[in-house]
Amino acid sequence: MPQLKLTYFDFHGGRAEPVRLAMAIGGVAFEDYRFNFPDFPEVRKTTPFGQVPTLQVDGVQVTQCDSILRYVGKLAGLYPTDPLQALFCDEVMYVVEEASVKISPTFRMTGDEQKQARLALVNGSMPVYLGWLQKQLEAHGGEYFADNRLTVADLKVFVDVRGLNSGRMDHVPTDLVETVAPALNAHMRRIGESDAVERYYAQFPAKI
Ligand SMILES: N[C@@H](CCC(=O)N[C@@H](CS)C(=O)NCC(=O)O)C(=O)O
């Protein structure tokens, strides 16, 4: 097994959390390098695009969260070997990523600018993405997004839905998912209550 070092913010969300979960569930050993927001200016100097997450694989630095998640999913046994199921898995991951790309700039806004930008998403693309994800889940049997089992796509949606429900994002109503795609909340609860995920978060009793 290669030596792996994942670099990302110290919180239970964002673009690296599905990677952490996949490694924990699959029993893949890695260095979980977490840093606090004030240290980001220094950390970003060590990355090619000034962005995180990064994964070092035997000292080689790799970027792009979905590429990292796919790779780690393969190591962890959480990525389909069947090409069509892999395609379904990738599609879901990319839809979540596309939604994240739309909301990312709003984290640099404040006040009314942020409010208007977020409300435009809440009333525009977000329900479209959430509705599509719900349909996709239902089309694949209602429990998992691909391969009739837990894959990295489930972990990516789980982290995203939990973030939307958290109240961490001002102007994004905490009942948005429940209103437009309640099956995604049921999915989130199921994944969150699974033994492996509960065991993982039991390591972080004091953190949100
Ligand atoms: N395409 C990249 C995007 C990474 C990204 O935007 N990361 C955010 C944190 S979640 C970041 O570092 N933002 C700082 C910036 O873009 O200046 C990926 O998929 O990993």
mmCIF file of C-alpha atoms and ligand atoms in Angstrom, residues 8-9 15 40 44 50-53 64-65 97 108, ligand 1:
data_model
loop_
_atom_site.group_PDB
_atom_site.id
_atom_site.type_symbol
_atom_site.label_atom_id
_atom_site.label_comp_id
_atom_site.label_asym_id
_atom_site.label_seq_id
_atom_site.Cartn_x
_atom_site.Cartn_y
_atom_site.Cartn_z
ATOM 1 C CA TYR A 8 -7.444 19.579 4.136
ATOM 2 C CA PHE A 9 -9.272 21.866 6.564
ATOM 3 C CA ARG A 15 -14.211 18.317 -0.563
ATOM 4 C CA PHE A 40 -4.688 28.271 4.835
ATOM 5 C CA ARG A 44 -2.003 27.004 -0.180
ATOM 6 C CA GLY A 50 -3.612 27.397 -4.183
ATOM 7 C CA GLN A 51 -6.376 24.924 -3.353
ATOM 8 C CA VAL A 52 -7.048 21.927 -1.169
ATOM 9 C CA PRO A 53 -7.532 19.000 -0.873
ATOM 10 C CA GLN A 64 -8.700 17.401 -7.687
ATOM 11 C CA CYS A 65 -11.037 15.985 -5.093
ATOM 12 C CA GLU A 97 -19.047 18.869 -7.543
ATOM 13 C CA ARG A 108 -15.983 34.992 -0.327
HETATM 14 N N1 LIG B 1 -11.118 21.579 -8.568
HETATM 15 C C1 LIG B 1 -10.643 21.494 -7.212
HETATM 16 C C2 LIG B 1 -11.278 22.594 -6.403
HETATM 17 C C3 LIG B 1 -10.666 22.683 -5.020
HETATM 18 C C4 LIG B 1 -11.184 23.887 -4.245
HETATM 19 O O1 LIG B 1 -11.763 24.827 -4.796
HETATM 20 N N2 LIG B 1 -10.950 23.838 -2.934
HETATM 21 C C5 LIG B 1 -11.329 24.939 -2.085
HETATM 22 C C6 LIG B 1 -11.568 24.450 -0.671
HETATM 23 S S1 LIG B 1 -12.855 23.266 -0.597
HETATM 24 C C7 LIG B 1 -10.171 25.923 -2.066
HETATM 25 O O2 LIG B 1 -9.058 25.525 -1.856
HETATM 26 N N3 LIG B 1 -10.486 27.190 -2.316
HETATM 27 C C8 LIG B 1 -9.527 28.250 -2.288
HETATM 28 C C9 LIG B 1 -9.406 28.955 -3.618
HETATM 29 O O3 LIG B 1 -9.903 28.456 -4.635
HETATM 30 O O4 LIG B 1 -8.786 29.995 -3.616
HETATM 31 C C10 LIG B 1 -10.936 20.108 -6.637
HETATM 32 O O5 LIG B 1 -11.795 19.414 -7.182
HETATM 33 O O6 LIG B 1 -10.320 19.699 -5.661
#
